[in-house]
Amino acid sequence: MNEQHRSEGTVDTLKKLLKAAEQGRIIGIAFIGVARGRRVVKGWSGYAGQDPNFALGALRQLDQELLMHARRKRQ
């Protein structure tokens, strides 16, 4: 992969999540990723699939936080 186009923030976040999962602190995940060309990668695993209502609630929280972030960036 071309190092110039790599998102270090994304890599760091994924490494932290992987470490937490390996330690058993994260037991499920629901995610979206943005790939080149603004393509969306999405999915879930672990507890997020076992209790989808819980995962949906967490995603709603993320939705609100991201909406507030978008509004702040517009100002």
PDB file with SEQRES, HELIX, SHEET and CRYST1 records, atoms N, CA, C and O in Angstrom:
SEQRES   1 A   75  MET ASN GLU GLN HIS ARG SER GLU GLY THR VAL ASP THR          
SEQRES   2 A   75  LEU LYS LYS LEU LEU LYS ALA ALA GLU GLN GLY ARG ILE          
SEQRES   3 A   75  ILE GLY ILE ALA PHE ILE GLY VAL ALA ARG GLY ARG ARG          
SEQRES   4 A   75  VAL VAL LYS GLY TRP SER GLY TYR ALA GLY GLN ASP PRO          
SEQRES   5 A   75  ASN PHE ALA LEU GLY ALA LEU ARG GLN LEU ASP GLN GLU          
SEQRES   6 A   75  LEU LEU MET HIS ALA ARG ARG LYS ARG GLN                      
HELIX    1 AA1 GLU A    3  HIS A    5  5                                   3    
HELIX    2 AA2 GLU A    8  GLU A   22  1                                  15    
HELIX    3 AA3 ARG A   36  ARG A   38  5                                   3    
HELIX    4 AA4 TYR A   47  GLN A   50  1                                   4    
HELIX    5 AA5 PRO A   52  ARG A   74  1                                  23    
SHEET    1 AA1 2 GLY A  28  ALA A  35  0                                        
SHEET    2 AA1 2 ARG A  39  GLY A  46 -1                                        
CRYST1    1.000    1.000    1.000  90.00  90.00  90.00 P 1           1          
ATOM      1  N   MET A   1       0.844  -1.186   0.000  1.00  0.00           N  
ATOM      2  CA  MET A   1       0.000   0.000   0.000  1.00  0.00           C  
ATOM      3  C   MET A   1       0.885   1.244   0.000  1.00  0.00           C  
ATOM      4  O   MET A   1       1.934   1.261   0.644  1.00  0.00           O  
ATOM      5  N   ASN A   2       0.479   2.250  -0.697  1.00  0.00           N  
ATOM      6  CA  ASN A   2       1.211   3.496  -0.760  1.00  0.00           C  
ATOM      7  C   ASN A   2       1.146   4.187   0.597  1.00  0.00           C  
ATOM      8  O   ASN A   2       0.064   4.555   1.054  1.00  0.00           O  
ATOM      9  N   GLU A   3       2.294   4.365   1.243  1.00  0.00           N  
ATOM     10  CA  GLU A   3       2.345   4.958   2.581  1.00  0.00           C  
ATOM     11  C   GLU A   3       1.798   6.388   2.600  1.00  0.00           C  
ATOM     12  O   GLU A   3       1.302   6.839   3.632  1.00  0.00           O  
ATOM     13  N   GLN A   4       1.881   7.107   1.479  1.00  0.00           N  
ATOM     14  CA  GLN A   4       1.404   8.481   1.437  1.00  0.00           C  
ATOM     15  C   GLN A   4      -0.110   8.561   1.599  1.00  0.00           C  
ATOM     16  O   GLN A   4      -0.629   9.596   2.019  1.00  0.00           O  
ATOM     17  N   HIS A   5      -0.809   7.515   1.281  1.00  0.00           N  
ATOM     18  CA  HIS A   5      -2.263   7.541   1.322  1.00  0.00           C  
ATOM     19  C   HIS A   5      -2.824   6.779   2.518  1.00  0.00           C  
ATOM     20  O   HIS A   5      -4.025   6.518   2.581  1.00  0.00           O  
ATOM     21  N   ARG A   6      -1.982   6.432   3.441  1.00  0.00           N  
ATOM     22  CA  ARG A   6      -2.397   5.663   4.611  1.00  0.00           C  
ATOM     23  C   ARG A   6      -2.878   6.611   5.700  1.00  0.00           C  
ATOM     24  O   ARG A   6      -2.253   7.643   5.947  1.00  0.00           O  
ATOM     25  N   SER A   7      -3.968   6.274   6.344  1.00  0.00           N  
ATOM     26  CA  SER A   7      -4.492   7.075   7.443  1.00  0.00           C  
ATOM     27  C   SER A   7      -3.929   6.537   8.753  1.00  0.00           C  
ATOM     28  O   SER A   7      -4.377   5.506   9.255  1.00  0.00           O  
ATOM     29  N   GLU A   8      -2.942   7.246   9.301  1.00  0.00           N  
ATOM     30  CA  GLU A   8      -2.319   6.793  10.551  1.00  0.00           C  
ATOM     31  C   GLU A   8      -3.330   6.752  11.692  1.00  0.00           C  
ATOM     32  O   GLU A   8      -3.261   5.871  12.549  1.00  0.00           O  
ATOM     33  N   GLY A   9      -4.265   7.697  11.710  1.00  0.00           N  
ATOM     34  CA  GLY A   9      -5.296   7.687  12.747  1.00  0.00           C  
ATOM     35  C   GLY A   9      -6.137   6.426  12.685  1.00  0.00           C  
ATOM     36  O   GLY A   9      -6.472   5.842  13.716  1.00  0.00           O  
ATOM     37  N   THR A  10      -6.477   6.008  11.472  1.00  0.00           N  
ATOM     38  CA  THR A  10      -7.261   4.786  11.290  1.00  0.00           C  
ATOM     39  C   THR A  10      -6.461   3.568  11.730  1.00  0.00           C  
ATOM     40  O   THR A  10      -6.986   2.697  12.423  1.00  0.00           O  
ATOM     41  N   VAL A  11      -5.201   3.501  11.333  1.00  0.00           N  
ATOM     42  CA  VAL A  11      -4.342   2.374  11.708  1.00  0.00           C  
ATOM     43  C   VAL A  11      -4.199   2.311  13.227  1.00  0.00           C  
ATOM     44  O   VAL A  11      -4.318   1.235  13.813  1.00  0.00           O  
ATOM     45  N   ASP A  12      -3.946   3.455  13.870  1.00  0.00           N  
ATOM     46  CA  ASP A  12      -3.795   3.482  15.324  1.00  0.00           C  
ATOM     47  C   ASP A  12      -5.064   3.025  16.033  1.00  0.00           C  
ATOM     48  O   ASP A  12      -4.999   2.254  16.990  1.00  0.00           O  
ATOM     49  N   THR A  13      -6.212   3.497  15.568  1.00  0.00           N  
ATOM     50  CA  THR A  13      -7.483   3.102  16.177  1.00  0.00           C  
ATOM     51  C   THR A  13      -7.713   1.607  16.044  1.00  0.00           C  
ATOM     52  O   THR A  13      -8.120   0.953  17.004  1.00  0.00           O  
ATOM     53  N   LEU A  14      -7.455   1.061  14.864  1.00  0.00           N  
ATOM     54  CA  LEU A  14      -7.653  -0.378  14.655  1.00  0.00           C  
ATOM     55  C   LEU A  14      -6.696  -1.209  15.507  1.00  0.00           C  
ATOM     56  O   LEU A  14      -7.076  -2.266  16.011  1.00  0.00           O  
ATOM     57  N   LYS A  15      -5.469  -0.744  15.670  1.00  0.00           N  
ATOM     58  CA  LYS A  15      -4.515  -1.451  16.535  1.00  0.00           C  
ATOM     59  C   LYS A  15      -5.002  -1.471  17.983  1.00  0.00           C  
ATOM     60  O   LYS A  15      -4.916  -2.499  18.655  1.00  0.00           O  
ATOM     61  N   LYS A  16      -5.513  -0.334  18.464  1.00  0.00           N  
ATOM     62  CA  LYS A  16      -6.037  -0.263  19.833  1.00  0.00           C  
ATOM     63  C   LYS A  16      -7.231  -1.193  20.004  1.00  0.00           C  
ATOM     64  O   LYS A  16      -7.341  -1.886  21.016  1.00  0.00           O  
ATOM     65  N   LEU A  17      -8.125  -1.212  19.022  1.00  0.00           N  
ATOM     66  CA  LEU A  17      -9.285  -2.101  19.086  1.00  0.00           C  
ATOM     67  C   LEU A  17      -8.859  -3.562  19.066  1.00  0.00           C  
ATOM     68  O   LEU A  17      -9.407  -4.376  19.810  1.00  0.00           O  
ATOM     69  N   LEU A  18      -7.893  -3.903  18.226  1.00  0.00           N  
ATOM     70  CA  LEU A  18      -7.400  -5.275  18.161  1.00  0.00           C  
ATOM     71  C   LEU A  18      -6.790  -5.694  19.492  1.00  0.00           C  
ATOM     72  O   LEU A  18      -7.061  -6.792  19.978  1.00  0.00           O  
ATOM     73  N   LYS A  19      -5.977  -4.839  20.082  1.00  0.00           N  
ATOM     74  CA  LYS A  19      -5.360  -5.156  21.371  1.00  0.00           C  
ATOM     75  C   LYS A  19      -6.430  -5.384  22.436  1.00  0.00           C  
ATOM     76  O   LYS A  19      -6.341  -6.333  23.215  1.00  0.00           O  
ATOM     77  N   ALA A  20      -7.440  -4.514  22.470  1.00  0.00           N  
ATOM     78  CA  ALA A  20      -8.521  -4.663  23.448  1.00  0.00           C  
ATOM     79  C   ALA A  20      -9.300  -5.953  23.218  1.00  0.00           C  
ATOM     80  O   ALA A  20      -9.710  -6.604  24.179  1.00  0.00           O  
ATOM     81  N   ALA A  21      -9.507  -6.329  21.968  1.00  0.00           N  
ATOM     82  CA  ALA A  21     -10.213  -7.579  21.658  1.00  0.00           C  
ATOM     83  C   ALA A  21      -9.367  -8.781  22.060  1.00  0.00           C  
ATOM     84  O   ALA A  21      -9.888  -9.751  22.611  1.00  0.00           O  
ATOM     85  N   GLU A  22      -8.068  -8.722  21.789  1.00  0.00           N  
ATOM     86  CA  GLU A  22      -7.183  -9.825  22.167  1.00  0.00           C  
ATOM     87  C   GLU A  22      -7.123 -10.006  23.678  1.00  0.00           C  
ATOM     88  O   GLU A  22      -6.927 -11.118  24.168  1.00  0.00           O  
ATOM     89  N   GLN A  23      -7.291  -8.906  24.418  1.00  0.00           N  
ATOM     90  CA  GLN A  23      -7.288  -8.965  25.880  1.00  0.00           C  
ATOM     91  C   GLN A  23      -8.663  -9.328  26.442  1.00  0.00           C  
ATOM     92  O   GLN A  23      -8.824  -9.480  27.652  1.00  0.00           O  
ATOM     93  N   GLY A  24      -9.643  -9.463  25.566  1.00  0.00           N  
ATOM     94  CA  GLY A  24     -10.988  -9.815  26.001  1.00  0.00           C  
ATOM     95  C   GLY A  24     -11.812  -8.651  26.510  1.00  0.00           C  
ATOM     96  O   GLY A  24     -12.888  -8.853  27.071  1.00  0.00           O  
ATOM     97  N   ARG A  25     -11.322  -7.429  26.321  1.00  0.00           N  
ATOM     98  CA  ARG A  25     -12.065  -6.255  26.782  1.00  0.00           C  
ATOM     99  C   ARG A  25     -13.145  -5.840  25.798  1.00  0.00           C  
ATOM    100  O   ARG A  25     -14.159  -5.275  26.207  1.00  0.00           O  
ATOM    101  N   ILE A  26     -12.954  -6.104  24.520  1.00  0.00           N  
ATOM    102  CA  ILE A  26     -13.981  -5.853  23.500  1.00  0.00           C  
ATOM    103  C   ILE A  26     -14.467  -7.212  23.024  1.00  0.00           C  
ATOM    104  O   ILE A  26     -13.684  -8.043  22.565  1.00  0.00           O  
ATOM    105  N   ILE A  27     -15.780  -7.425  23.142  1.00  0.00           N  
ATOM    106  CA  ILE A  27     -16.346  -8.741  22.805  1.00  0.00           C  
ATOM    107  C   ILE A  27     -17.256  -8.701  21.584  1.00  0.00           C  
ATOM    108  O   ILE A  27     -17.802  -9.727  21.179  1.00  0.00           O  
ATOM    109  N   GLY A  28     -17.416  -7.544  21.011  1.00  0.00           N  
ATOM    110  CA  GLY A  28     -18.233  -7.409  19.810  1.00  0.00           C  
ATOM    111  C   GLY A  28     -17.954  -6.078  19.148  1.00  0.00           C  
ATOM    112  O   GLY A  28     -17.418  -5.154  19.760  1.00  0.00           O  
ATOM    113  N   ILE A  29     -18.331  -6.002  17.883  1.00  0.00           N  
ATOM    114  CA  ILE A  29     -18.090  -4.765  17.145  1.00  0.00           C  
ATOM    115  C   ILE A  29     -19.123  -4.618  16.025  1.00  0.00           C  
ATOM    116  O   ILE A  29     -19.506  -5.592  15.377  1.00  0.00           O  
ATOM    117  N   ALA A  30     -19.556  -3.391  15.820  1.00  0.00           N  
ATOM    118  CA  ALA A  30     -20.367  -3.012  14.657  1.00  0.00           C  
ATOM    119  C   ALA A  30     -19.620  -1.824  14.051  1.00  0.00           C  
ATOM    120  O   ALA A  30     -19.247  -0.900  14.772  1.00  0.00           O  
ATOM    121  N   PHE A  31     -19.401  -1.838  12.754  1.00  0.00           N  
ATOM    122  CA  PHE A  31     -18.497  -0.843  12.192  1.00  0.00           C  
ATOM    123  C   PHE A  31     -18.902  -0.406  10.793  1.00  0.00           C  
ATOM    124  O   PHE A  31     -19.640  -1.087  10.081  1.00  0.00           O  
ATOM    125  N   ILE A  32     -18.388   0.754  10.437  1.00  0.00           N  
ATOM    126  CA  ILE A  32     -18.355   1.187   9.042  1.00  0.00           C  
ATOM    127  C   ILE A  32     -16.927   1.637   8.773  1.00  0.00           C  
ATOM    128  O   ILE A  32     -16.245   2.144   9.664  1.00  0.00           O  
ATOM    129  N   GLY A  33     -16.496   1.452   7.570  1.00  0.00           N  
ATOM    130  CA  GLY A  33     -15.195   1.947   7.144  1.00  0.00           C  
ATOM    131  C   GLY A  33     -15.383   2.661   5.818  1.00  0.00           C  
ATOM    132  O   GLY A  33     -16.298   2.352   5.054  1.00  0.00           O  
ATOM    133  N   VAL A  34     -14.520   3.604   5.559  1.00  0.00           N  
ATOM    134  CA  VAL A  34     -14.565   4.319   4.289  1.00  0.00           C  
ATOM    135  C   VAL A  34     -13.328   3.910   3.499  1.00  0.00           C  
ATOM    136  O   VAL A  34     -12.199   4.196   3.897  1.00  0.00           O  
ATOM    137  N   ALA A  35     -13.555   3.244   2.385  1.00  0.00           N  
ATOM    138  CA  ALA A  35     -12.464   2.790   1.523  1.00  0.00           C  
ATOM    139  C   ALA A  35     -12.225   3.821   0.423  1.00  0.00           C  
ATOM    140  O   ALA A  35     -13.001   4.761   0.251  1.00  0.00           O  
ATOM    141  N   ARG A  36     -11.165   3.629  -0.295  1.00  0.00           N  
ATOM    142  CA  ARG A  36     -10.873   4.529  -1.418  1.00  0.00           C  
ATOM    143  C   ARG A  36     -12.086   4.622  -2.344  1.00  0.00           C  
ATOM    144  O   ARG A  36     -12.831   3.658  -2.522  1.00  0.00           O  
ATOM    145  N   GLY A  37     -12.260   5.795  -2.920  1.00  0.00           N  
ATOM    146  CA  GLY A  37     -13.395   6.014  -3.796  1.00  0.00           C  
ATOM    147  C   GLY A  37     -14.693   6.218  -3.028  1.00  0.00           C  
ATOM    148  O   GLY A  37     -15.779   6.136  -3.601  1.00  0.00           O  
ATOM    149  N   ARG A  38     -14.576   6.486  -1.714  1.00  0.00           N  
ATOM    150  CA  ARG A  38     -15.735   6.698  -0.831  1.00  0.00           C  
ATOM    151  C   ARG A  38     -16.658   5.488  -0.810  1.00  0.00           C  
ATOM    152  O   ARG A  38     -17.870   5.622  -0.639  1.00  0.00           O  
ATOM    153  N   ARG A  39     -16.081   4.315  -0.984  1.00  0.00           N  
ATOM    154  CA  ARG A  39     -16.862   3.082  -0.858  1.00  0.00           C  
ATOM    155  C   ARG A  39     -16.987   2.744   0.618  1.00  0.00           C  
ATOM    156  O   ARG A  39     -16.058   2.963   1.396  1.00  0.00           O  
ATOM    157  N   VAL A  40     -18.122   2.217   0.993  1.00  0.00           N  
ATOM    158  CA  VAL A  40     -18.391   1.890   2.394  1.00  0.00           C  
ATOM    159  C   VAL A  40     -18.163   0.402   2.635  1.00  0.00           C  
ATOM    160  O   VAL A  40     -18.631  -0.449   1.878  1.00  0.00           O  
ATOM    161  N   VAL A  41     -17.439   0.116   3.698  1.00  0.00           N  
ATOM    162  CA  VAL A  41     -17.238  -1.241   4.191  1.00  0.00           C  
ATOM    163  C   VAL A  41     -17.974  -1.292   5.520  1.00  0.00           C  
ATOM    164  O   VAL A  41     -17.782  -0.416   6.363  1.00  0.00           O  
ATOM    165  N   LYS A  42     -18.812  -2.299   5.724  1.00  0.00           N  
ATOM    166  CA  LYS A  42     -19.600  -2.331   6.956  1.00  0.00           C  
ATOM    167  C   LYS A  42     -19.801  -3.761   7.423  1.00  0.00           C  
ATOM    168  O   LYS A  42     -19.689  -4.706   6.641  1.00  0.00           O  
ATOM    169  N   GLY A  43     -20.100  -3.910   8.708  1.00  0.00           N  
ATOM    170  CA  GLY A  43     -20.352  -5.241   9.233  1.00  0.00           C  
ATOM    171  C   GLY A  43     -20.428  -5.248  10.745  1.00  0.00           C  
ATOM    172  O   GLY A  43     -20.398  -4.203  11.395  1.00  0.00           O  
ATOM    173  N   TRP A  44     -20.526  -6.458  11.292  1.00  0.00           N  
ATOM    174  CA  TRP A  44     -20.555  -6.647  12.743  1.00  0.00           C  
ATOM    175  C   TRP A  44     -20.026  -8.031  13.047  1.00  0.00           C  
ATOM    176  O   TRP A  44     -19.956  -8.905  12.183  1.00  0.00           O  
ATOM    177  N   SER A  45     -19.649  -8.203  14.325  1.00  0.00           N  
ATOM    178  CA  SER A  45     -19.115  -9.484  14.756  1.00  0.00           C  
ATOM    179  C   SER A  45     -19.293  -9.617  16.263  1.00  0.00           C  
ATOM    180  O   SER A  45     -19.451  -8.621  16.969  1.00  0.00           O  
ATOM    181  N   GLY A  46     -19.267 -10.846  16.747  1.00  0.00           N  
ATOM    182  CA  GLY A  46     -19.315 -11.108  18.182  1.00  0.00           C  
ATOM    183  C   GLY A  46     -20.625 -10.680  18.812  1.00  0.00           C  
ATOM    184  O   GLY A  46     -21.700 -10.913  18.260  1.00  0.00           O  
ATOM    185  N   TYR A  47     -20.523 -10.047  19.980  1.00  0.00           N  
ATOM    186  CA  TYR A  47     -21.707  -9.692  20.757  1.00  0.00           C  
ATOM    187  C   TYR A  47     -22.648  -8.760  19.996  1.00  0.00           C  
ATOM    188  O   TYR A  47     -23.855  -8.773  20.236  1.00  0.00           O  
ATOM    189  N   ALA A  48     -22.117  -7.962  19.094  1.00  0.00           N  
ATOM    190  CA  ALA A  48     -22.971  -7.064  18.309  1.00  0.00           C  
ATOM    191  C   ALA A  48     -23.984  -7.849  17.484  1.00  0.00           C  
ATOM    192  O   ALA A  48     -25.088  -7.364  17.237  1.00  0.00           O  
ATOM    193  N   GLY A  49     -23.621  -9.048  17.059  1.00  0.00           N  
ATOM    194  CA  GLY A  49     -24.555  -9.902  16.332  1.00  0.00           C  
ATOM    195  C   GLY A  49     -25.435 -10.726  17.255  1.00  0.00           C  
ATOM    196  O   GLY A  49     -26.553 -11.089  16.889  1.00  0.00           O  
ATOM    197  N   GLN A  50     -24.940 -11.022  18.450  1.00  0.00           N  
ATOM    198  CA  GLN A  50     -25.724 -11.793  19.414  1.00  0.00           C  
ATOM    199  C   GLN A  50     -26.832 -10.952  20.031  1.00  0.00           C  
ATOM    200  O   GLN A  50     -27.909 -11.467  20.331  1.00  0.00           O  
ATOM    201  N   ASP A  51     -26.575  -9.665  20.222  1.00  0.00           N  
ATOM    202  CA  ASP A  51     -27.578  -8.757  20.777  1.00  0.00           C  
ATOM    203  C   ASP A  51     -27.670  -7.527  19.870  1.00  0.00           C  
ATOM    204  O   ASP A  51     -27.164  -6.458  20.211  1.00  0.00           O  
ATOM    205  N   PRO A  52     -28.318  -7.687  18.714  1.00  0.00           N  
ATOM    206  CA  PRO A  52     -28.350  -6.586  17.750  1.00  0.00           C  
ATOM    207  C   PRO A  52     -29.065  -5.343  18.275  1.00  0.00           C  
ATOM    208  O   PRO A  52     -28.737  -4.234  17.854  1.00  0.00           O  
ATOM    209  N   ASN A  53     -30.025  -5.494  19.176  1.00  0.00           N  
ATOM    210  CA  ASN A  53     -30.694  -4.310  19.721  1.00  0.00           C  
ATOM    211  C   ASN A  53     -29.725  -3.454  20.527  1.00  0.00           C  
ATOM    212  O   ASN A  53     -29.764  -2.225  20.453  1.00  0.00           O  
ATOM    213  N   PHE A  54     -28.854  -4.105  21.297  1.00  0.00           N  
ATOM    214  CA  PHE A  54     -27.828  -3.368  22.039  1.00  0.00           C  
ATOM    215  C   PHE A  54     -26.900  -2.644  21.064  1.00  0.00           C  
ATOM    216  O   PHE A  54     -26.584  -1.469  21.254  1.00  0.00           O  
ATOM    217  N   ALA A  55     -26.466  -3.353  20.020  1.00  0.00           N  
ATOM    218  CA  ALA A  55     -25.572  -2.754  19.026  1.00  0.00           C  
ATOM    219  C   ALA A  55     -26.253  -1.581  18.323  1.00  0.00           C  
ATOM    220  O   ALA A  55     -25.617  -0.558  18.068  1.00  0.00           O  
ATOM    221  N   LEU A  56     -27.528  -1.721  18.013  1.00  0.00           N  
ATOM    222  CA  LEU A  56     -28.252  -0.623  17.366  1.00  0.00           C  
ATOM    223  C   LEU A  56     -28.319   0.600  18.271  1.00  0.00           C  
ATOM    224  O   LEU A  56     -28.188   1.728  17.798  1.00  0.00           O  
ATOM    225  N   GLY A  57     -28.519   0.387  19.561  1.00  0.00           N  
ATOM    226  CA  GLY A  57     -28.519   1.505  20.507  1.00  0.00           C  
ATOM    227  C   GLY A  57     -27.175   2.216  20.533  1.00  0.00           C  
ATOM    228  O   GLY A  57     -27.113   3.445  20.555  1.00  0.00           O  
ATOM    229  N   ALA A  58     -26.106   1.440  20.532  1.00  0.00           N  
ATOM    230  CA  ALA A  58     -24.767   2.029  20.517  1.00  0.00           C  
ATOM    231  C   ALA A  58     -24.522   2.783  19.209  1.00  0.00           C  
ATOM    232  O   ALA A  58     -23.911   3.852  19.211  1.00  0.00           O  
ATOM    233  N   LEU A  59     -24.995   2.231  18.103  1.00  0.00           N  
ATOM    234  CA  LEU A  59     -24.843   2.912  16.812  1.00  0.00           C  
ATOM    235  C   LEU A  59     -25.639   4.206  16.772  1.00  0.00           C  
ATOM    236  O   LEU A  59     -25.215   5.170  16.134  1.00  0.00           O  
ATOM    237  N   ARG A  60     -26.775   4.243  17.436  1.00  0.00           N  
ATOM    238  CA  ARG A  60     -27.559   5.487  17.515  1.00  0.00           C  
ATOM    239  C   ARG A  60     -26.776   6.550  18.282  1.00  0.00           C  
ATOM    240  O   ARG A  60     -26.797   7.725  17.918  1.00  0.00           O  
ATOM    241  N   GLN A  61     -26.081   6.133  19.351  1.00  0.00           N  
ATOM    242  CA  GLN A  61     -25.239   7.076  20.087  1.00  0.00           C  
ATOM    243  C   GLN A  61     -24.135   7.618  19.180  1.00  0.00           C  
ATOM    244  O   GLN A  61     -23.873   8.821  19.156  1.00  0.00           O  
ATOM    245  N   LEU A  62     -23.496   6.723  18.439  1.00  0.00           N  
ATOM    246  CA  LEU A  62     -22.444   7.137  17.510  1.00  0.00           C  
ATOM    247  C   LEU A  62     -23.013   8.077  16.451  1.00  0.00           C  
ATOM    248  O   LEU A  62     -22.373   9.065  16.091  1.00  0.00           O  
ATOM    249  N   ASP A  63     -24.205   7.779  15.955  1.00  0.00           N  
ATOM    250  CA  ASP A  63     -24.870   8.616  14.962  1.00  0.00           C  
ATOM    251  C   ASP A  63     -25.015  10.043  15.485  1.00  0.00           C  
ATOM    252  O   ASP A  63     -24.723  11.001  14.770  1.00  0.00           O  
ATOM    253  N   GLN A  64     -25.461  10.184  16.723  1.00  0.00           N  
ATOM    254  CA  GLN A  64     -25.649  11.510  17.309  1.00  0.00           C  
ATOM    255  C   GLN A  64     -24.319  12.224  17.505  1.00  0.00           C  
ATOM    256  O   GLN A  64     -24.213  13.422  17.241  1.00  0.00           O  
ATOM    257  N   GLU A  65     -23.306  11.501  17.964  1.00  0.00           N  
ATOM    258  CA  GLU A  65     -21.992  12.107  18.164  1.00  0.00           C  
ATOM    259  C   GLU A  65     -21.393  12.568  16.837  1.00  0.00           C  
ATOM    260  O   GLU A  65     -20.812  13.650  16.758  1.00  0.00           O  
ATOM    261  N   LEU A  66     -21.532  11.759  15.810  1.00  0.00           N  
ATOM    262  CA  LEU A  66     -20.999  12.122  14.498  1.00  0.00           C  
ATOM    263  C   LEU A  66     -21.776  13.297  13.899  1.00  0.00           C  
ATOM    264  O   LEU A  66     -21.191  14.149  13.230  1.00  0.00           O  
ATOM    265  N   LEU A  67     -23.073  13.344  14.134  1.00  0.00           N  
ATOM    266  CA  LEU A  67     -23.889  14.469  13.680  1.00  0.00           C  
ATOM    267  C   LEU A  67     -23.435  15.767  14.346  1.00  0.00           C  
ATOM    268  O   LEU A  67     -23.314  16.794  13.678  1.00  0.00           O  
ATOM    269  N   MET A  68     -23.185  15.729  15.650  1.00  0.00           N  
ATOM    270  CA  MET A  68     -22.694  16.919  16.355  1.00  0.00           C  
ATOM    271  C   MET A  68     -21.323  17.333  15.821  1.00  0.00           C  
ATOM    272  O   MET A  68     -21.047  18.523  15.669  1.00  0.00           O  
ATOM    273  N   HIS A  69     -20.473  16.360  15.540  1.00  0.00           N  
ATOM    274  CA  HIS A  69     -19.145  16.645  14.977  1.00  0.00           C  
ATOM    275  C   HIS A  69     -19.286  17.328  13.610  1.00  0.00           C  
ATOM    276  O   HIS A  69     -18.582  18.296  13.322  1.00  0.00           O  
ATOM    277  N   ALA A  70     -20.188  16.826  12.779  1.00  0.00           N  
ATOM    278  CA  ALA A  70     -20.411  17.412  11.452  1.00  0.00           C  
ATOM    279  C   ALA A  70     -20.924  18.846  11.574  1.00  0.00           C  
ATOM    280  O   ALA A  70     -20.518  19.717  10.805  1.00  0.00           O  
ATOM    281  N   ARG A  71     -21.802  19.089  12.524  1.00  0.00           N  
ATOM    282  CA  ARG A  71     -22.336  20.444  12.711  1.00  0.00           C  
ATOM    283  C   ARG A  71     -21.241  21.403  13.155  1.00  0.00           C  
ATOM    284  O   ARG A  71     -21.184  22.541  12.687  1.00  0.00           O  
ATOM    285  N   ARG A  72     -20.372  20.952  14.055  1.00  0.00           N  
ATOM    286  CA  ARG A  72     -19.270  21.809  14.513  1.00  0.00           C  
ATOM    287  C   ARG A  72     -18.323  22.134  13.360  1.00  0.00           C  
ATOM    288  O   ARG A  72     -17.821  23.254  13.271  1.00  0.00           O  
ATOM    289  N   LYS A  73     -18.078  21.179  12.491  1.00  0.00           N  
ATOM    290  CA  LYS A  73     -17.153  21.406  11.368  1.00  0.00           C  
ATOM    291  C   LYS A  73     -17.726  22.401  10.362  1.00  0.00           C  
ATOM    292  O   LYS A  73     -16.971  23.077   9.663  1.00  0.00           O  
ATOM    293  N   ARG A  74     -19.063  22.497  10.282  1.00  0.00           N  
ATOM    294  CA  ARG A  74     -19.703  23.437   9.350  1.00  0.00           C  
ATOM    295  C   ARG A  74     -19.563  24.872   9.823  1.00  0.00           C  
ATOM    296  O   ARG A  74     -19.544  25.791   9.005  1.00  0.00           O  
ATOM    297  N   GLN A  75     -19.465  25.081  11.122  1.00  0.00           N  
ATOM    298  CA  GLN A  75     -19.442  26.446  11.673  1.00  0.00           C  
ATOM    299  C   GLN A  75     -18.142  27.141  11.418  1.00  0.00           C  
ATOM    300  O   GLN A  75     -17.968  28.292  11.818  1.00  0.00           O  
TER     301      GLN A  75                                                      
END                                                                             
